[in-house]
Amino acid sequence: MTTKLYNAKILQKDMTIINGEICIKDDTIARICNDDGCEEHCTPEQSIDCQGNLLIPSFKNAHTHSAMTFLRSRADDMPLLQWLQEQVWPQEAKLTAEHVHWFTKLAMLEYISGGTTAAFDMYFQLDAIASAANDMGFKMTMCGSVMDFDGDDAVQKMCDNYEKYKNQGLVDYKLGFHAEYTNGINNLKLLAEAVENYKAPIYCHMSETKAEHDGCYERHNKSPAVLFNELGLWKFGGGVFHAVHVDDTDISIMAKNNVFAISNPGSNLKLASGIAPLTKMQEAGVNIALGTDGAASNNALSMFREMYFACTLQKNLLDNAAACPADNALRWATMNSARAFGLDDCDCLEAGKKADIVMIDLCRPAMLPHNNLMKNIVYSGDTSCVKMTMINGKIVYQNGEFLTSEKAETIIKKCHELMKDFD
């Protein structure tokens, strides 16, 4: 299938915008040209008039727990540990593979209607998640979530999952563990051995709350970042989710080891966990990416909201309205988030990249006037501005209609039925 998207504004890799068209061959961008240089090099089977709207690389949600849609608005207005111990973990104990499959699909509806085409998901019942991704045509990278109470063979199970799911089309898998505070030193050493064995990056929650960060000092007399570095966990890079309570030494270690700081400002704000020093980390050479976290703590799965929070919270943290300009957040939510979990082949709009494209409706009231389109997206845009979402050259959402193989009505009905299993 050859598709042409014409009469469009196109956000380029350098964050400038041109007027032109994109030619897509099957799942890949074949060429991009501006209006001055467009010649008919391909005969499209499908032509779409973009009517002057803006095409951008899709959002990539670099940290989430998709199936936690079942807990949306169930565990609100509670601090993190109470939230986990009194609500999340007891309810999650009731989850079956069927629950995870359908509640993950519900999250995917929210993702694609908001311009997100891929997610870095840390959860369980991996077969159920993988099948949901394949049913929906959605890109899902699953992350290991090793914890001590998963048993003595938890790290080996992660390794087995890595070999089973890695590079399986729409589905991928990365080495990972839940956090320092849920893993003893033996597990951490075994995880370091796995990193060395596979020559692969590893990911985890880190320094999300001050209590967690300080607890690591009590257990090991050092911060999580220093501990992970000394154990060799970051020999091949990786990423940490949250990174709210990090100091200069932690930041330097992260920059040196190519460890992404995957920030979740909406969740951190709602749980009163703090504000990650994103500007400071970026200036020190740390790559920043964005994710929503799960719907139990956010409660939305909107990358628009994360971009807005990422910028405005930095301005307040630094008492500087000029800090963290909008294009930073747009880059973090698209290109950087893609690269954070290995999706370099769809990080930007460029010939040879996968056609993961979002059309922003520039006629929406929130996008007018067109004084600065990138600032409009970050500061006034929301999911209602998404006119079309394309994954691997296939349109999965357009003009408010889901075009996935699995009907939205079926997913919503099934999720309503399954909620009866939770008191």
Coordinates of C-alpha atoms in Angstrom, one line a residue:
M1 CA 0.0 0.0 0.0
T2 CA 1.3 3.4 -1.0
T3 CA -0.2 6.4 0.8
K4 CA 0.4 10.1 0.2
L5 CA -0.3 12.7 2.9
Y6 CA -0.4 16.0 1.0
N7 CA -1.2 19.7 1.6
A8 CA 0.3 19.3 5.1
K9 CA 2.5 21.1 7.5
I10 CA 5.3 18.8 8.7
L11 CA 7.4 18.9 11.8
Q12 CA 10.9 18.0 11.0
K13 CA 13.6 16.4 13.1
D14 CA 15.2 19.8 13.9
M15 CA 11.8 21.0 15.2
T16 CA 11.2 23.3 12.2
I17 CA 8.0 23.1 10.2
I18 CA 7.7 22.9 6.4
N19 CA 4.7 22.8 4.0
G20 CA 4.8 19.6 1.9
E21 CA 3.8 16.0 1.7
I22 CA 4.8 12.6 2.9
C23 CA 4.8 9.5 0.8
I24 CA 4.5 6.2 2.7
K25 CA 5.3 2.7 1.2
D26 CA 3.7 0.0 3.3
D27 CA 4.8 0.8 6.9
T28 CA 7.7 3.1 6.1
I29 CA 8.1 6.8 5.1
A30 CA 9.5 6.7 1.6
R31 CA 10.1 10.4 1.1
I32 CA 9.2 13.8 2.4
C33 CA 9.3 16.9 0.3
N34 CA 8.4 20.6 0.7
D35 CA 5.9 22.3 -1.6
D36 CA 8.7 23.8 -3.7
G37 CA 10.4 20.5 -4.5
C38 CA 7.5 18.0 -4.7
E39 CA 7.4 15.9 -7.8
E40 CA 5.3 12.9 -8.5
H41 CA 7.7 10.1 -7.6
C42 CA 5.1 7.6 -6.4
T43 CA 1.7 6.6 -7.6
P44 CA -0.3 6.4 -4.3
E45 CA -3.1 3.9 -3.8
Q46 CA -4.5 6.2 -1.1
S47 CA -4.2 10.0 -1.0
I48 CA -5.2 12.1 2.0
D49 CA -5.6 15.8 1.8
C50 CA -4.3 17.1 5.2
Q51 CA -6.0 20.5 4.5
G52 CA -3.1 22.4 5.9
N53 CA -3.0 20.5 9.2
L54 CA 0.2 19.6 11.0
L55 CA 1.9 16.2 10.9
I56 CA 4.1 15.3 13.8
P57 CA 5.9 12.1 14.9
S58 CA 3.6 10.2 17.2
F59 CA 3.9 10.4 21.0
K60 CA 5.6 7.5 22.7
N61 CA 4.5 6.8 26.3
A62 CA 7.9 6.0 27.9
H63 CA 6.4 4.7 31.3
T64 CA 3.0 3.3 32.0
H65 CA 1.1 0.4 33.5
S66 CA -1.6 0.1 30.9
A67 CA -4.0 -2.4 32.5
M68 CA -4.3 -0.2 35.6
T69 CA -7.1 1.5 33.8
F70 CA -9.3 -0.7 36.0
L71 CA -8.1 1.3 39.0
R72 CA -8.8 4.7 37.5
S73 CA -10.3 7.0 40.2
R74 CA -10.3 4.1 42.7
A75 CA -7.2 5.0 44.7
D76 CA -7.1 8.7 44.7
D77 CA -6.0 11.3 47.3
M78 CA -3.6 9.0 49.0
P79 CA 0.3 9.1 49.4
L80 CA 2.2 6.6 47.4
L81 CA 2.9 3.8 50.0
Q82 CA -0.7 3.9 51.3
W83 CA -1.9 4.0 47.7
L84 CA 0.1 0.8 46.9
Q85 CA -0.5 -1.1 50.1
E86 CA -4.2 -0.4 50.7
Q87 CA -5.6 -0.2 47.2
V88 CA -3.3 -1.1 44.3
W89 CA -1.7 -4.4 45.5
P90 CA -4.9 -5.9 47.0
Q91 CA -6.9 -5.2 43.9
E92 CA -4.1 -6.3 41.6
A93 CA -4.1 -9.7 43.4
K94 CA -7.5 -10.3 41.8
L95 CA -6.4 -9.8 38.2
T96 CA -6.5 -12.6 35.7
A97 CA -5.0 -12.7 32.2
E98 CA -8.5 -11.9 30.8
H99 CA -8.6 -8.7 33.0
V100 CA -5.2 -7.6 31.9
H101 CA -5.9 -8.3 28.2
W102 CA -9.1 -6.2 28.1
F103 CA -8.0 -3.4 30.4
T104 CA -4.8 -3.0 28.4
K105 CA -7.0 -2.6 25.3
L106 CA -9.0 0.1 27.0
A107 CA -5.7 1.9 27.6
M108 CA -4.8 1.5 24.0
L109 CA -8.0 3.2 22.9
E110 CA -7.0 6.2 25.1
Y111 CA -3.5 6.1 23.8
I112 CA -4.3 6.2 20.1
S113 CA -7.1 8.8 20.4
G114 CA -4.5 11.0 22.1
G115 CA -1.8 10.5 19.4
T116 CA 0.3 7.8 21.2
T117 CA 1.3 4.9 19.1
A118 CA 3.7 3.0 21.5
A119 CA 4.0 2.4 25.2
F120 CA 6.7 1.2 27.5
D121 CA 4.6 -1.0 29.8
M122 CA 5.6 -2.5 33.2
Y123 CA 3.0 -5.0 34.2
F124 CA 2.3 -8.8 34.4
Q125 CA 0.4 -11.4 32.4
L126 CA 2.7 -10.7 29.5
D127 CA 0.9 -13.0 27.0
A128 CA -2.3 -11.1 27.6
I129 CA -0.5 -7.8 27.0
A130 CA 1.2 -9.0 23.8
S131 CA -2.0 -10.4 22.4
A132 CA -3.8 -7.1 23.1
A133 CA -1.0 -5.2 21.2
N134 CA -1.3 -7.5 18.2
D135 CA -5.1 -7.3 18.2
M136 CA -5.0 -3.5 18.2
G137 CA -2.0 -3.0 15.9
F138 CA -0.3 -1.1 18.7
K139 CA 3.4 -1.0 19.6
M140 CA 4.0 -2.4 23.1
T141 CA 7.4 -2.8 24.7
M142 CA 7.1 -4.7 28.0
C143 CA 9.5 -4.0 30.8
G144 CA 10.7 -6.5 33.4
S145 CA 9.4 -5.8 36.9
V146 CA 11.5 -8.1 39.2
M147 CA 10.7 -7.9 42.9
D148 CA 11.9 -10.0 45.8
F149 CA 8.4 -11.4 46.6
D150 CA 8.2 -12.8 43.0
G151 CA 10.3 -15.7 44.2
D152 CA 13.9 -16.9 44.1
D153 CA 13.7 -17.4 40.3
A154 CA 12.4 -13.9 39.5
V155 CA 15.5 -12.8 37.6
Q156 CA 15.6 -16.0 35.6
K157 CA 11.9 -15.5 34.7
M158 CA 12.8 -12.0 33.5
C159 CA 15.6 -13.5 31.3
D160 CA 13.2 -16.1 29.9
N161 CA 10.7 -13.3 29.1
Y162 CA 13.5 -11.3 27.4
E163 CA 14.3 -14.2 25.1
K164 CA 10.6 -14.9 24.4
Y165 CA 9.3 -11.5 23.6
K166 CA 12.3 -9.5 22.3
N167 CA 11.8 -8.0 18.8
Q168 CA 8.5 -9.8 18.1
G169 CA 7.0 -7.3 15.6
L170 CA 4.7 -5.0 17.5
V171 CA 5.9 -6.4 20.8
D172 CA 9.3 -6.0 22.4
Y173 CA 10.8 -6.6 25.9
K174 CA 13.4 -4.8 28.0
L175 CA 15.3 -6.0 31.1
G176 CA 13.9 -4.3 34.2
F177 CA 13.1 -4.5 37.8
H178 CA 10.5 -2.7 40.0
A179 CA 12.8 -0.6 42.2
E180 CA 15.7 -0.8 44.7
Y181 CA 13.3 -0.9 47.7
T182 CA 11.5 -4.0 46.4
N183 CA 14.8 -5.9 45.7
G184 CA 17.5 -7.1 48.0
I185 CA 21.2 -7.0 47.1
N186 CA 21.2 -10.6 45.8
N187 CA 18.5 -9.8 43.1
L188 CA 20.4 -6.6 42.2
K189 CA 23.6 -8.6 41.6
L190 CA 21.8 -11.2 39.6
L191 CA 20.2 -8.4 37.5
A192 CA 23.7 -7.0 36.9
E193 CA 24.8 -10.4 35.6
A194 CA 21.8 -10.5 33.2
V195 CA 22.8 -7.0 31.9
E196 CA 26.4 -8.3 31.3
N197 CA 25.1 -11.5 29.7
Y198 CA 22.8 -9.8 27.2
K199 CA 24.8 -6.6 26.8
A200 CA 21.5 -4.8 27.2
P201 CA 20.1 -1.7 29.0
I202 CA 17.9 -2.0 32.1
Y203 CA 15.1 0.0 33.5
C204 CA 13.4 0.6 36.9
H205 CA 11.6 3.0 39.2
M206 CA 14.1 5.2 41.0
S207 CA 14.0 8.0 43.6
E208 CA 10.3 8.6 43.0
T209 CA 9.7 9.7 46.6
K210 CA 12.0 11.2 49.2
A211 CA 11.2 8.4 51.6
E212 CA 12.3 5.8 49.0
H213 CA 15.5 7.7 48.2
D214 CA 16.4 8.2 51.9
G215 CA 15.5 4.5 52.6
C216 CA 18.2 3.4 50.2
Y217 CA 20.8 5.4 52.2
E218 CA 19.6 3.6 55.3
R219 CA 19.9 0.2 53.7
H220 CA 23.1 0.8 51.7
N221 CA 24.6 4.1 52.8
K222 CA 24.3 5.4 49.3
S223 CA 21.7 6.6 46.8
P224 CA 20.0 4.2 44.4
A225 CA 21.9 5.7 41.4
V226 CA 25.3 5.3 43.1
L227 CA 24.3 1.7 44.2
F228 CA 23.2 0.7 40.6
N229 CA 26.4 2.2 39.1
E230 CA 28.6 0.4 41.5
L231 CA 26.9 -2.9 40.8
G232 CA 27.3 -2.4 37.0
L233 CA 23.6 -2.3 36.3
W234 CA 24.1 0.6 33.9
K235 CA 27.0 -0.7 31.9
F236 CA 24.9 -0.6 28.7
G237 CA 22.7 2.3 29.7
G238 CA 19.0 2.2 30.4
G239 CA 16.4 4.4 32.0
V240 CA 14.8 5.3 35.4
F241 CA 11.2 6.1 35.9
H242 CA 10.6 9.3 37.9
A243 CA 14.1 10.4 39.1
V244 CA 12.5 13.1 41.3
H245 CA 14.9 13.1 44.3
V246 CA 18.3 13.0 42.6
D247 CA 21.4 15.0 43.5
D248 CA 24.3 16.2 41.5
T249 CA 26.2 13.0 41.9
D250 CA 23.2 10.9 40.7
I251 CA 22.7 13.2 37.7
S252 CA 26.4 12.9 36.8
I253 CA 26.3 9.1 37.0
M254 CA 23.1 9.0 34.8
A255 CA 24.7 11.3 32.2
K256 CA 27.9 9.3 32.1
N257 CA 26.1 6.0 31.6
N258 CA 23.4 7.1 29.1
V259 CA 20.6 6.5 31.5
F260 CA 17.4 8.2 30.4
A261 CA 15.4 10.1 33.0
I262 CA 11.8 9.1 32.2
S263 CA 9.7 11.7 33.9
N264 CA 6.0 11.3 34.9
P265 CA 5.2 14.8 36.1
G266 CA 1.4 14.3 36.3
S267 CA 1.6 11.3 38.5
N268 CA 4.3 12.8 40.7
L269 CA 2.3 16.0 41.1
K270 CA -0.9 14.1 42.0
L271 CA 0.9 11.8 44.5
A272 CA 2.8 14.8 46.0
S273 CA 6.1 13.0 45.2
G274 CA 7.9 16.1 44.1
I275 CA 9.2 17.7 40.9
A276 CA 12.0 16.1 39.0
P277 CA 14.8 18.6 38.1
L278 CA 14.4 18.0 34.3
T279 CA 16.1 21.2 33.2
K280 CA 19.1 20.6 35.5
M281 CA 19.4 17.0 34.3
Q282 CA 19.2 18.0 30.6
E283 CA 21.9 20.7 31.1
A284 CA 24.1 18.0 32.7
G285 CA 23.7 15.8 29.6
V286 CA 20.9 13.5 30.7
N287 CA 18.4 12.5 28.1
I288 CA 14.8 13.3 29.2
A289 CA 11.7 11.3 28.1
L290 CA 8.1 11.5 29.2
G291 CA 5.5 9.0 30.3
T292 CA 2.1 9.1 32.0
D293 CA 2.5 6.3 34.6
G294 CA -0.7 4.3 35.1
A295 CA -4.3 5.5 35.1
A296 CA -4.5 4.6 38.8
S297 CA -2.2 7.5 39.7
N298 CA -2.5 10.0 36.9
N299 CA -5.5 9.4 36.1
A300 CA -5.3 10.3 32.4
L301 CA -3.0 8.7 29.7
S302 CA -2.5 12.0 27.9
M303 CA 0.9 13.0 26.7
F304 CA -0.4 16.5 26.1
R305 CA -0.9 16.9 29.8
E306 CA 2.6 15.5 30.6
M307 CA 4.2 18.0 28.2
Y308 CA 2.3 20.9 29.8
F309 CA 3.3 19.8 33.4
A310 CA 6.9 19.1 32.4
C311 CA 7.3 22.7 31.2
T312 CA 5.3 24.6 33.7
L313 CA 6.6 22.7 36.7
Q314 CA 10.2 23.4 35.7
K315 CA 9.4 27.1 35.4
N316 CA 8.0 27.1 38.9
L317 CA 10.9 24.9 40.3
L318 CA 13.4 27.4 38.9
D319 CA 11.4 30.5 39.5
N320 CA 12.0 31.3 35.8
A321 CA 9.3 31.7 33.3
A322 CA 11.9 31.3 30.5
A323 CA 13.0 27.9 31.7
C324 CA 12.0 24.7 29.7
P325 CA 10.6 26.1 26.5
A326 CA 7.8 24.2 24.8
D327 CA 9.9 22.6 22.1
N328 CA 11.9 20.8 24.8
A329 CA 8.7 19.0 26.0
L330 CA 7.5 18.2 22.5
R331 CA 10.9 16.6 21.7
W332 CA 10.9 14.7 25.0
A333 CA 7.4 13.3 24.3
T334 CA 8.2 12.2 20.7
M335 CA 11.8 11.6 19.7
N336 CA 13.4 11.2 23.1
S337 CA 10.6 8.9 24.4
A338 CA 10.9 6.7 21.4
R339 CA 14.7 6.4 21.8
A340 CA 14.3 5.8 25.6
F341 CA 12.9 2.3 25.0
G342 CA 14.6 1.5 21.7
L343 CA 12.1 2.7 19.0
D344 CA 14.8 4.6 17.1
D345 CA 13.1 3.5 13.8
C346 CA 10.0 5.7 14.4
D347 CA 11.4 8.6 16.5
C348 CA 10.9 11.3 13.9
L349 CA 9.4 12.0 10.5
E350 CA 12.2 11.1 8.0
A351 CA 12.6 8.9 5.0
G352 CA 13.3 5.3 6.1
K353 CA 11.5 5.7 9.5
K354 CA 8.4 3.8 10.3
A355 CA 5.2 5.8 9.5
D356 CA 4.0 6.5 13.0
I357 CA 2.4 9.8 12.4
V358 CA -0.2 12.1 14.1
M359 CA -2.2 14.8 12.5
I360 CA -2.9 17.8 14.7
D361 CA -6.1 19.6 13.8
L362 CA -5.1 23.2 13.4
C363 CA -8.7 24.4 13.2
R364 CA -9.5 23.4 16.8
P365 CA -10.1 26.5 18.9
A366 CA -7.2 25.6 21.2
M367 CA -4.9 25.7 18.3
L368 CA -5.8 29.2 17.1
P369 CA -4.4 31.5 16.2
H370 CA -1.2 30.1 14.6
N371 CA 1.3 32.4 16.3
N372 CA 3.5 29.4 17.3
L373 CA 2.3 25.9 16.5
M374 CA 4.7 24.0 18.9
K375 CA 3.7 26.3 21.8
N376 CA 0.1 25.7 21.0
I377 CA 0.5 21.9 21.1
V378 CA 2.3 22.1 24.5
Y379 CA 0.5 24.9 26.3
S380 CA -3.1 24.9 24.9
G381 CA -3.4 21.6 23.1
D382 CA -5.1 18.4 24.3
T383 CA -6.2 15.1 23.0
S384 CA -9.2 16.6 21.2
C385 CA -6.6 18.2 18.8
V386 CA -5.7 14.8 17.4
K387 CA -7.4 14.4 14.0
M388 CA -5.6 11.2 12.9
T389 CA -3.2 8.6 14.3
M390 CA -1.2 6.2 12.1
I391 CA 0.9 3.2 13.2
N392 CA 3.2 1.6 10.7
G393 CA 1.4 3.3 7.9
K394 CA -2.0 2.2 9.0
I395 CA -4.6 4.7 10.2
V396 CA -6.0 3.5 13.5
Y397 CA -7.9 6.6 14.5
Q398 CA -9.4 9.4 12.4
N399 CA -11.9 12.1 13.0
G400 CA -13.1 10.7 16.3
E401 CA -13.5 7.1 14.9
F402 CA -11.4 4.1 16.0
L403 CA -10.3 2.1 13.0
T404 CA -8.7 -0.8 14.9
S405 CA -9.5 -4.4 14.2
E406 CA -11.0 -4.7 17.7
K407 CA -14.1 -2.5 17.9
A408 CA -14.0 0.1 20.6
E409 CA -17.6 -0.7 21.5
T410 CA -16.6 -4.3 22.2
I411 CA -13.7 -3.3 24.4
I412 CA -15.8 -0.9 26.4
K413 CA -18.6 -3.3 27.0
K414 CA -16.2 -6.1 28.0
C415 CA -14.4 -3.8 30.5
H416 CA -17.7 -2.8 32.1
E417 CA -18.6 -6.5 32.6
L418 CA -15.2 -7.3 34.1
M419 CA -15.4 -4.5 36.7
K420 CA -17.9 -6.7 38.6
D421 CA -14.9 -8.8 39.7
F422 CA -13.5 -6.0 41.9
D423 CA -15.2 -4.9 45.1

